[in-house]
């Protein structure tokens, strides 16, 4: 089966052929770290994590890079407002990003480079563009000369004239053309800055990705992704910079996810209507968030609402229930037949084929989830039998696991607490009670109860046993 990916560049689904067999180089534009991520930002994070997991599950080695924009106007403003420095703001929200994405069950990328740690490469990149005539200086700023790159607009399918009309920025005397964009910005007094051949300053937004893609992945990569708002101008500018300098295609497949909306409006940090992931994870499980995210096709808009969350919870509960029933029947299942029943084995194979077919069709996760429900139906049907076979139940469970290795929508089974952990928690509870921290003491008791540990107060202290 071949994987087909919708390529924004050609507006068609194309067969996926990586540059180097068996290997995938993938870059996704990461966050500007001046605030917590919202559930809209979580969409590319979760979706491209699933793309990576799927590619790995079918045998590719994936080199996945996600950058942090750790210096820009918004960070400078935030630092000034909070009486801190740009690096302090950046460090805090990079940390929060790691914490929140981990909370969402997302694996760290192979590499998360930061702009401020790649300044030499960025300056060198701009100098290369100046040398080749693709860039020019004006009053301490450096601009990209779009007239030198006639293909500018090819990703967003706009020609130069349309682009000229689309530009709403005020006239800048220093620019040769209104659509020329900034590569290097001269520092204003007191602003964080770096030395360059054009004086003290900092990079524009677009150049960082061109420089980091080239440094960490090479001149041409396989997949370049991000939210659809990045198509223009950000990715268009990346293409102009990279292809201007190297003369090679920057990426073979351009992928863009649709927006998460709230009340039919794009969720965004600057609009202040974002649902903060950090907060949300306190009341909703990561599995429900991932289910919600993957239940829509990545290129379609997705509306976030209480009802949508409720629906995700209910659907997920149906799968969880089925898994619990399968596990419940396991201890008493017959071990006579080591192999799964033929008929069920065939159904499992069909489910797997269906799952792959849907993922191969431009990562159609909602239909891939339908395949998970097909397996729920096969399992429930099987469980109506009086006598069940251990091999069959294990095969069903294994198939759930295989699909979940890609989707990550099912909670991992909780491991039994080992004795030392129980002792440690009991000691912590005793301390909490001494300190009259009843909330923590109750929390620990609840945790232990939920893991089947029973506590008994005795004259000699607390004793415990397993249920
Ligand atoms: N509502 C959304 N739905 C889906 N993806 C989004 C949404 N908002 C942002 N993204 C994506 O999240 C990533 C990080 O975006 P960014 O940091 O610019 O967030 P933002 O909320 O749009 O910020 P700002 O409002 O400051 O522009 C990008 O890939 C972007 O396309
Ligand atoms: Zn980028």
Short mmCIF file of C-alpha atoms and ligand atoms in Angstrom, two decimals:
data_model
loop_
_atom_site.label_atom_id
_atom_site.label_comp_id
_atom_site.label_asym_id
_atom_site.label_seq_id
_atom_site.Cartn_x
_atom_site.Cartn_y
_atom_site.Cartn_z
CA UNK A 1 0.00 0.00 0.00
CA UNK A 2 1.35 3.41 -0.82
CA UNK A 3 1.09 6.49 1.31
CA UNK A 4 -0.43 9.51 -0.34
CA UNK A 5 -0.06 13.02 1.04
CA UNK A 6 -1.95 16.16 0.09
CA UNK A 7 0.67 18.63 -1.01
CA UNK A 8 -0.29 22.30 -0.63
CA UNK A 9 2.21 23.10 -3.39
CA UNK A 10 0.41 21.03 -6.06
CA UNK A 11 -3.04 21.02 -4.41
CA UNK A 12 -3.21 17.26 -4.99
CA UNK A 13 -2.65 14.03 -3.13
CA UNK A 14 0.68 12.62 -4.23
CA UNK A 15 2.43 9.35 -3.64
CA UNK A 16 4.96 9.78 -0.84
CA UNK A 17 8.51 9.07 -1.98
CA UNK A 18 11.19 10.22 0.44
CA UNK A 19 14.45 11.57 -0.89
CA UNK A 20 16.37 8.74 0.69
CA UNK A 21 14.66 5.34 0.89
CA UNK A 22 13.58 4.43 4.42
CA UNK A 23 14.33 7.87 5.86
CA UNK A 24 12.13 10.92 6.37
CA UNK A 25 13.29 14.44 7.09
CA UNK A 26 10.47 16.44 8.58
CA UNK A 27 10.32 20.01 9.86
CA UNK A 28 7.33 21.67 11.56
CA UNK A 29 7.33 25.35 12.52
CA UNK A 30 7.10 25.56 16.28
CA UNK A 31 5.75 28.14 18.69
CA UNK A 32 6.79 31.65 19.51
CA UNK A 33 7.47 31.16 23.18
CA UNK A 34 5.87 34.17 24.83
CA UNK A 35 2.85 32.42 26.34
CA UNK A 36 1.32 29.02 27.14
CA UNK A 37 0.17 26.96 24.17
CA UNK A 38 -3.57 26.86 23.47
CA UNK A 39 -5.60 24.02 22.10
CA UNK A 40 -5.20 25.46 18.56
CA UNK A 41 -1.42 25.28 18.84
CA UNK A 42 -1.87 21.73 20.10
CA UNK A 43 -3.33 20.69 16.75
CA UNK A 44 -0.09 20.70 14.71
CA UNK A 45 1.74 19.33 17.78
CA UNK A 46 -0.58 16.32 18.08
CA UNK A 47 -1.23 15.80 14.38
CA UNK A 48 2.42 15.83 13.26
CA UNK A 49 3.28 13.60 16.23
CA UNK A 50 0.80 11.11 14.75
CA UNK A 51 2.35 11.53 11.29
CA UNK A 52 5.74 10.75 12.78
CA UNK A 53 4.41 7.76 14.76
CA UNK A 54 2.71 6.39 11.66
CA UNK A 55 5.79 6.78 9.48
CA UNK A 56 7.83 5.00 12.16
CA UNK A 57 5.22 2.26 12.49
CA UNK A 58 5.59 1.43 8.80
CA UNK A 59 9.36 1.31 9.10
CA UNK A 60 10.72 4.77 8.32
CA UNK A 61 13.46 6.38 10.33
CA UNK A 62 12.17 9.89 10.99
CA UNK A 63 14.39 12.86 11.69
CA UNK A 64 11.90 15.36 13.09
CA UNK A 65 12.80 18.97 13.86
CA UNK A 66 10.55 21.53 15.58
CA UNK A 67 11.98 24.98 16.30
CA UNK A 68 11.34 27.53 19.04
CA UNK A 69 11.08 31.19 18.06
CA UNK A 70 12.72 32.57 21.17
CA UNK A 71 13.26 36.18 20.11
CA UNK A 72 10.75 38.47 18.37
CA UNK A 73 8.53 41.53 18.99
CA UNK A 74 6.05 39.60 21.14
CA UNK A 75 8.78 38.25 23.42
CA UNK A 76 10.33 41.70 23.74
CA UNK A 77 6.92 43.15 24.66
CA UNK A 78 6.21 40.39 27.18
CA UNK A 79 9.62 40.85 28.83
CA UNK A 80 9.02 44.60 29.17
CA UNK A 81 5.52 44.04 30.62
CA UNK A 82 6.68 41.50 33.17
CA UNK A 83 9.93 43.21 34.15
CA UNK A 84 12.00 40.28 32.94
CA UNK A 85 14.37 39.60 30.07
CA UNK A 86 13.70 37.96 26.70
CA UNK A 87 15.72 34.82 27.62
CA UNK A 88 13.78 34.51 30.90
CA UNK A 89 10.43 34.69 29.09
CA UNK A 90 11.66 32.22 26.47
CA UNK A 91 13.05 29.74 29.02
CA UNK A 92 9.81 29.75 30.99
CA UNK A 93 7.59 29.05 27.99
CA UNK A 94 9.96 26.54 26.41
CA UNK A 95 9.74 24.66 29.70
CA UNK A 96 5.96 24.95 29.69
CA UNK A 97 5.85 23.75 26.09
CA UNK A 98 7.78 20.61 27.01
CA UNK A 99 5.57 20.02 30.04
CA UNK A 100 2.28 20.54 28.18
CA UNK A 101 3.19 18.56 25.08
CA UNK A 102 4.43 15.71 27.28
CA UNK A 103 1.10 15.97 29.10
CA UNK A 104 -0.60 15.53 25.72
CA UNK A 105 1.30 12.30 25.14
CA UNK A 106 3.52 13.86 22.48
CA UNK A 107 7.09 12.66 22.16
CA UNK A 108 9.83 15.26 21.94
CA UNK A 109 11.05 15.86 18.39
CA UNK A 110 14.47 14.56 17.42
CA UNK A 111 15.64 18.13 17.88
CA UNK A 112 14.13 21.41 19.14
CA UNK A 113 16.58 24.11 18.03
CA UNK A 114 16.23 27.72 19.18
CA UNK A 115 16.77 30.85 17.10
CA UNK A 116 19.16 32.43 19.60
CA UNK A 117 21.40 29.37 19.45
CA UNK A 118 21.69 29.55 15.67
CA UNK A 119 22.56 33.20 15.14
CA UNK A 120 25.82 32.52 13.27
CA UNK A 121 24.03 30.32 10.71
CA UNK A 122 21.21 32.84 10.30
CA UNK A 123 23.64 35.72 9.66
CA UNK A 124 25.63 33.57 7.27
CA UNK A 125 22.42 32.68 5.41
CA UNK A 126 21.45 36.33 4.99
CA UNK A 127 24.99 37.24 3.89
CA UNK A 128 24.73 34.51 1.23
CA UNK A 129 21.48 36.01 -0.04
CA UNK A 130 23.00 39.49 -0.18
CA UNK A 131 25.97 38.14 -2.09
CA UNK A 132 23.74 36.45 -4.66
CA UNK A 133 21.64 39.56 -5.15
CA UNK A 134 18.55 38.15 -3.39
CA UNK A 135 18.77 40.66 -0.55
CA UNK A 136 19.68 44.30 0.02
CA UNK A 137 20.31 46.57 2.95
CA UNK A 138 18.29 49.65 3.81
CA UNK A 139 18.97 51.68 6.93
CA UNK A 140 20.36 48.82 9.03
CA UNK A 141 17.58 46.43 7.95
CA UNK A 142 18.04 43.77 5.29
CA UNK A 143 15.19 42.87 2.91
CA UNK A 144 14.54 39.99 0.54
CA UNK A 145 14.32 41.14 -3.08
CA UNK A 146 11.16 39.33 -4.26
CA UNK A 147 11.59 40.59 -7.85
CA UNK A 148 14.64 38.34 -8.06
CA UNK A 149 12.55 35.26 -7.21
CA UNK A 150 9.73 35.11 -9.79
CA UNK A 151 8.26 31.99 -8.20
CA UNK A 152 7.35 33.97 -5.07
CA UNK A 153 3.68 33.10 -4.43
CA UNK A 154 3.83 29.54 -5.82
CA UNK A 155 2.88 27.82 -2.57
CA UNK A 156 -0.13 30.02 -1.84
CA UNK A 157 -1.00 30.13 -5.55
CA UNK A 158 -0.87 33.89 -5.91
CA UNK A 159 0.98 35.85 -8.56
CA UNK A 160 3.01 38.98 -7.92
CA UNK A 161 0.15 41.32 -8.86
CA UNK A 162 -2.28 39.63 -6.50
CA UNK A 163 0.34 39.79 -3.79
CA UNK A 164 0.88 43.49 -4.32
CA UNK A 165 -2.85 44.12 -3.80
CA UNK A 166 -2.91 41.87 -0.79
CA UNK A 167 -0.28 43.80 1.09
CA UNK A 168 -1.71 46.12 3.70
CA UNK A 169 1.45 47.33 5.36
CA UNK A 170 2.33 51.01 5.20
CA UNK A 171 4.71 52.09 2.49
CA UNK A 172 8.28 51.59 3.57
CA UNK A 173 10.62 53.90 1.65
CA UNK A 174 13.52 51.57 2.18
CA UNK A 175 11.88 48.71 0.28
CA UNK A 176 12.23 48.30 -3.47
CA UNK A 177 8.85 46.53 -3.57
CA UNK A 178 6.04 46.42 -1.02
CA UNK A 179 6.10 42.61 -0.91
CA UNK A 180 9.80 42.50 -0.03
CA UNK A 181 10.13 41.16 3.50
CA UNK A 182 12.61 41.69 6.27
CA UNK A 183 15.51 39.30 6.91
CA UNK A 184 17.37 41.37 9.51
CA UNK A 185 16.00 44.13 11.74
CA UNK A 186 18.19 46.89 13.16
CA UNK A 187 17.95 47.00 16.96
CA UNK A 188 16.05 49.81 18.64
CA UNK A 189 17.84 51.33 21.65
CA UNK A 190 17.89 48.98 24.63
CA UNK A 191 16.59 45.97 22.67
CA UNK A 192 18.27 42.58 22.75
CA UNK A 193 20.59 42.37 19.73
CA UNK A 194 23.40 40.55 17.96
CA UNK A 195 26.30 41.95 15.90
CA UNK A 196 26.10 41.46 12.15
CA UNK A 197 27.68 42.88 8.99
CA UNK A 198 24.67 45.27 8.91
CA UNK A 199 25.09 46.45 12.49
CA UNK A 200 23.40 45.45 15.74
CA UNK A 201 20.06 43.76 15.26
CA UNK A 202 18.08 40.53 15.19
CA UNK A 203 16.63 38.25 12.53
CA UNK A 204 13.19 38.60 10.94
CA UNK A 205 10.79 35.74 11.57
CA UNK A 206 11.04 33.76 8.30
CA UNK A 207 14.82 33.42 8.00
CA UNK A 208 15.19 31.28 11.14
CA UNK A 209 13.41 28.29 9.59
CA UNK A 210 15.39 28.46 6.35
CA UNK A 211 18.64 28.53 8.31
CA UNK A 212 17.67 25.77 10.74
CA UNK A 213 16.21 23.48 8.07
CA UNK A 214 19.44 23.73 6.10
CA UNK A 215 21.67 23.28 9.13
CA UNK A 216 19.87 20.35 10.73
CA UNK A 217 18.18 18.57 7.81
CA UNK A 218 19.81 19.73 4.57
CA UNK A 219 18.94 21.64 1.41
CA UNK A 220 15.87 19.60 0.52
CA UNK A 221 13.65 17.91 3.09
CA UNK A 222 10.73 15.54 2.70
CA UNK A 223 7.91 17.07 4.74
CA UNK A 224 7.47 20.64 5.87
CA UNK A 225 4.44 21.36 8.01
CA UNK A 226 2.54 23.86 10.11
CA UNK A 227 -0.87 25.45 10.54
CA UNK A 228 -2.59 26.82 7.44
CA UNK A 229 -1.94 30.42 8.53
CA UNK A 230 1.73 29.74 7.84
CA UNK A 231 1.24 29.05 4.11
CA UNK A 232 1.43 32.77 3.43
CA UNK A 233 3.55 34.66 4.13
CA UNK A 234 5.75 32.47 6.35
CA UNK A 235 6.28 29.39 4.18
CA UNK A 236 6.25 31.40 0.98
CA UNK A 237 9.12 33.45 2.39
CA UNK A 238 10.98 30.37 3.60
CA UNK A 239 10.81 28.98 0.06
CA UNK A 240 12.09 32.22 -1.49
CA UNK A 241 15.02 32.37 0.95
CA UNK A 242 16.01 28.69 0.79
CA UNK A 243 15.50 28.14 -2.92
CA UNK A 244 17.10 31.51 -3.69
CA UNK A 245 20.23 30.51 -1.83
CA UNK A 246 20.54 26.82 -2.67
CA UNK A 247 18.80 26.60 -6.04
CA UNK A 248 17.02 23.42 -4.87
CA UNK A 249 13.42 22.70 -3.84
CA UNK A 250 13.11 23.32 -0.09
CA UNK A 251 10.61 20.55 0.63
CA UNK A 252 8.93 17.81 -1.38
CA UNK A 253 5.62 17.81 0.51
CA UNK A 254 4.02 20.84 2.17
CA UNK A 255 1.39 19.95 4.74
CA UNK A 256 -0.93 22.38 6.55
CA UNK A 257 -3.45 21.71 9.27
CA UNK A 258 -6.75 23.59 9.52
CA UNK A 259 -7.69 25.74 12.48
CA UNK A 260 -9.19 24.88 15.80
CA UNK A 261 -11.98 27.43 16.13
CA UNK A 262 -13.93 28.56 19.11
CA UNK A 263 -17.34 30.10 18.45
CA UNK A 264 -16.40 29.90 14.77
CA UNK A 265 -13.34 32.07 15.17
CA UNK A 266 -9.66 31.02 14.97
CA UNK A 267 -8.24 30.44 18.40
CA UNK A 268 -5.12 32.55 18.78
CA UNK A 269 -2.83 33.90 21.43
CA UNK A 270 -3.11 37.44 20.14
CA UNK A 271 -6.95 37.34 20.12
CA UNK A 272 -6.89 36.05 23.68
CA UNK A 273 -9.58 33.44 22.96
CA UNK A 274 -7.30 30.43 23.34
CA UNK A 275 -8.09 27.57 25.68
CA UNK A 276 -4.88 27.04 27.58
CA UNK A 277 -3.61 23.44 27.37
CA UNK A 278 -1.94 23.70 30.79
CA UNK A 279 -5.30 24.48 32.41
CA UNK A 280 -7.30 22.08 30.29
CA UNK A 281 -5.10 19.12 31.26
CA UNK A 282 -6.17 19.65 34.87
CA UNK A 283 -9.77 18.71 34.03
CA UNK A 284 -9.58 16.57 30.88
CA UNK A 285 -7.41 13.57 30.15
CA UNK A 286 -4.83 13.82 27.35
CA UNK A 287 -6.56 10.90 25.65
CA UNK A 288 -9.82 12.86 25.35
CA UNK A 289 -7.95 15.85 23.90
CA UNK A 290 -6.13 13.66 21.39
CA UNK A 291 -9.35 11.87 20.47
CA UNK A 292 -11.09 15.21 19.90
CA UNK A 293 -8.18 16.41 17.77
CA UNK A 294 -7.94 13.27 15.65
CA UNK A 295 -11.68 12.81 15.19
CA UNK A 296 -11.61 15.49 12.49
CA UNK A 297 -9.59 15.41 9.29
CA UNK A 298 -6.47 17.51 9.79
CA UNK A 299 -7.20 19.79 6.85
CA UNK A 300 -10.72 20.64 8.02
CA UNK A 301 -11.58 23.20 10.67
CA UNK A 302 -12.40 21.79 14.08
CA UNK A 303 -14.72 23.50 16.51
CA UNK A 304 -13.83 23.29 20.18
CA UNK A 305 -16.85 23.20 22.50
CA UNK A 306 -18.07 21.46 25.65
CA UNK A 307 -20.30 19.24 23.53
CA UNK A 308 -17.37 18.19 21.33
CA UNK A 309 -15.38 17.26 24.45
CA UNK A 310 -18.36 15.35 25.85
CA UNK A 311 -18.73 13.46 22.60
CA UNK A 312 -15.03 12.57 22.59
CA UNK A 313 -15.32 11.33 26.19
CA UNK A 314 -18.31 9.12 25.38
CA UNK A 315 -16.76 7.61 22.27
CA UNK A 316 -13.54 6.92 24.09
CA UNK A 317 -15.46 5.29 26.94
CA UNK A 318 -16.88 2.76 24.45
CA UNK A 319 -13.37 1.68 23.47
CA UNK A 320 -12.11 1.68 27.06
CA UNK A 321 -15.09 -0.42 28.12
CA UNK A 322 -14.40 -2.98 25.47
CA UNK A 323 -10.74 -3.18 26.52
CA UNK A 324 -11.73 -3.61 30.16
CA UNK A 325 -14.10 -6.43 29.19
CA UNK A 326 -11.42 -8.18 27.16
CA UNK A 327 -8.96 -7.94 30.05
CA UNK A 328 -11.59 -9.08 32.52
CA UNK A 329 -12.17 -12.30 30.57
CA UNK A 330 -8.48 -13.04 30.16
CA UNK A 331 -7.74 -14.88 33.46
CA UNK A 332 -10.54 -17.40 32.96
CA UNK A 333 -10.04 -17.80 29.20
CA UNK A 334 -9.17 -21.22 27.83
CA UNK A 335 -5.51 -21.78 27.07
CA UNK A 336 -6.13 -24.88 24.99
CA UNK A 337 -5.86 -23.18 21.65
CA UNK A 338 -2.67 -21.16 21.50
CA UNK A 339 -3.71 -19.56 18.22
CA UNK A 340 -6.54 -17.09 17.75
CA UNK A 341 -9.79 -18.35 16.22
CA UNK A 342 -9.57 -18.22 12.42
CA UNK A 343 -12.63 -16.14 11.96
CA UNK A 344 -11.54 -13.51 14.49
CA UNK A 345 -8.00 -13.53 13.07
CA UNK A 346 -9.42 -12.69 9.67
CA UNK A 347 -11.43 -9.82 11.13
CA UNK A 348 -8.35 -8.50 12.91
CA UNK A 349 -6.41 -8.55 9.65
CA UNK A 350 -9.20 -6.67 7.92
CA UNK A 351 -9.23 -4.05 10.66
CA UNK A 352 -5.46 -3.57 10.33
CA UNK A 353 -5.72 -3.28 6.54
CA UNK A 354 -8.51 -0.76 6.88
CA UNK A 355 -6.53 1.23 9.44
CA UNK A 356 -3.48 1.37 7.18
CA UNK A 357 -5.53 2.19 4.10
CA UNK A 358 -7.05 5.16 5.88
CA UNK A 359 -3.77 6.41 7.31
CA UNK A 360 -2.20 5.97 3.87
CA UNK A 361 -4.91 8.17 2.44
CA UNK A 362 -3.42 11.48 3.58
CA UNK A 363 -3.52 10.51 7.27
CA UNK A 364 -7.29 10.22 7.47
CA UNK A 365 -7.44 9.83 11.26
CA UNK A 366 -11.26 10.02 11.62
CA UNK A 367 -11.60 6.99 9.33
CA UNK A 368 -8.69 5.27 11.07
CA UNK A 369 -10.65 5.70 14.31
CA UNK A 370 -13.61 4.03 12.61
CA UNK A 371 -11.33 1.02 12.13
CA UNK A 372 -10.71 1.04 15.90
CA UNK A 373 -14.49 0.90 16.40
CA UNK A 374 -14.70 -1.99 13.95
CA UNK A 375 -12.36 -3.83 16.29
CA UNK A 376 -14.60 -2.88 19.23
CA UNK A 377 -17.50 -4.51 17.38
CA UNK A 378 -15.48 -7.64 16.58
CA UNK A 379 -14.42 -7.87 20.25
CA UNK A 380 -17.88 -7.29 21.70
CA UNK A 381 -19.31 -9.88 19.37
CA UNK A 382 -16.64 -12.37 20.45
CA UNK A 383 -17.22 -11.66 24.11
CA UNK A 384 -20.87 -12.74 23.82
CA UNK A 385 -19.55 -16.34 23.68
CA UNK A 386 -19.64 -18.33 26.90
CA UNK A 387 -16.20 -19.79 26.37
CA UNK A 388 -13.41 -17.62 25.06
CA UNK A 389 -9.89 -18.44 24.06
CA UNK A 390 -6.84 -16.72 25.54
CA UNK A 391 -4.95 -16.52 22.24
CA UNK A 392 -7.87 -14.77 20.59
CA UNK A 393 -8.25 -12.21 23.35
CA UNK A 394 -4.53 -11.52 23.29
CA UNK A 395 -4.61 -10.98 19.51
CA UNK A 396 -7.48 -8.54 19.88
CA UNK A 397 -5.63 -6.63 22.59
CA UNK A 398 -2.47 -6.60 20.49
CA UNK A 399 -4.34 -5.10 17.56
CA UNK A 400 -5.73 -2.33 19.78
CA UNK A 401 -2.17 -1.65 20.95
CA UNK A 402 -0.80 -1.53 17.40
CA UNK A 403 -3.33 1.10 16.33
CA UNK A 404 -2.87 3.03 19.53
CA UNK A 405 0.88 3.17 19.03
CA UNK A 406 -0.04 5.56 16.20
CA UNK A 407 -3.04 7.42 17.65
CA UNK A 408 -2.20 7.50 21.37
CA UNK A 409 -5.84 7.76 22.43
CA UNK A 410 -5.93 4.97 25.02
CA UNK A 411 -4.64 5.31 28.55
CA UNK A 412 -1.66 3.09 29.29
CA UNK A 413 -2.50 0.36 31.76
CA UNK A 414 -1.53 1.47 35.26
CA UNK A 415 1.30 -0.58 36.61
CA UNK A 416 0.98 -2.03 40.09
CA UNK A 417 2.70 0.08 42.71
CA UNK A 418 5.78 -1.66 44.04
CA UNK A 419 6.10 -2.08 47.83
CA UNK A 420 8.69 0.69 48.20
CA UNK A 421 6.38 3.16 46.46
CA UNK A 422 3.53 2.23 48.78
CA UNK A 423 5.78 2.67 51.83
CA UNK A 424 7.00 6.02 50.53
CA UNK A 425 3.44 7.27 49.89
CA UNK A 426 2.31 6.16 53.35
CA UNK A 427 5.24 7.98 54.95
CA UNK A 428 4.38 11.07 52.91
CA UNK A 429 0.77 10.81 54.05
CA UNK A 430 1.80 10.57 57.69
CA UNK A 431 3.91 13.73 57.26
CA UNK A 432 1.04 15.49 55.49
CA UNK A 433 -1.30 14.66 58.39
CA UNK A 434 1.24 15.92 60.91
CA UNK A 435 1.42 19.16 58.94
CA UNK A 436 -2.41 19.23 58.87
CA UNK A 437 -2.29 19.11 55.09
CA UNK A 438 -5.53 17.10 54.93
CA UNK A 439 -5.99 17.63 51.19
CA UNK A 440 -2.67 15.95 50.36
CA UNK A 441 -3.30 13.19 52.91
CA UNK A 442 -6.69 12.44 51.33
CA UNK A 443 -5.22 12.58 47.85
CA UNK A 444 -2.65 9.94 48.78
CA UNK A 445 -5.28 7.72 50.42
CA UNK A 446 -7.45 7.98 47.25
CA UNK A 447 -4.50 7.18 45.04
CA UNK A 448 -3.64 4.11 47.10
CA UNK A 449 -7.27 2.96 47.17
CA UNK A 450 -7.54 3.34 43.41
CA UNK A 451 -4.47 1.10 43.06
CA UNK A 452 -6.00 -1.57 45.29
CA UNK A 453 -4.03 -0.79 48.45
CA UNK A 454 -5.99 -0.94 51.72
CA UNK A 455 -4.75 0.98 54.77
CA UNK A 456 -5.36 0.00 58.37
CA UNK A 457 -4.62 2.16 61.43
CA UNK A 458 -3.11 -0.04 64.15
CA UNK A 459 -1.47 0.64 67.49
CA UNK A 460 1.87 0.00 65.79
CA UNK A 461 1.14 2.51 63.04
CA UNK A 462 -0.27 2.16 59.53
CA UNK A 463 -0.37 -1.31 58.02
CA UNK A 464 -1.30 -2.02 54.45
CA UNK A 465 -2.33 -4.90 52.25
CA UNK A 466 -3.37 -5.46 48.65
CA UNK A 467 -7.01 -5.98 47.79
N1 LIG B 1 -6.35 27.95 16.07
C1 LIG B 1 -5.38 27.22 15.54
N2 LIG B 1 -5.66 26.03 15.00
C2 LIG B 1 -4.69 25.25 14.47
N3 LIG B 1 -3.39 25.60 14.44
C3 LIG B 1 -3.03 26.79 14.97
C4 LIG B 1 -4.01 27.66 15.55
N4 LIG B 1 -3.37 28.77 16.00
C5 LIG B 1 -2.05 28.59 15.75
N5 LIG B 1 -1.85 27.41 15.13
C6 LIG B 1 -0.55 26.84 14.74
O1 LIG B 1 0.25 26.75 15.93
C7 LIG B 1 1.64 26.95 15.61
C8 LIG B 1 2.21 28.05 16.49
O2 LIG B 1 1.56 29.26 16.17
P1 LIG B 1 1.70 30.67 16.88
O3 LIG B 1 2.73 30.59 17.95
O4 LIG B 1 1.82 31.70 15.81
O5 LIG B 1 0.24 30.78 17.58
P2 LIG B 1 -0.91 31.86 17.47
O6 LIG B 1 -1.93 31.58 18.51
O7 LIG B 1 -1.40 31.95 16.05
O8 LIG B 1 -0.15 33.16 17.91
P3 LIG B 1 -0.43 34.65 17.51
O9 LIG B 1 -1.86 34.94 17.80
O10 LIG B 1 0.54 35.39 18.38
O11 LIG B 1 -0.10 34.73 16.03
C9 LIG B 1 1.66 27.27 14.10
O12 LIG B 1 1.94 26.08 13.38
C10 LIG B 1 0.25 27.74 13.83
O13 LIG B 1 -0.11 27.57 12.48
ZN1 LIG B 2 8.86 28.22 9.79
#
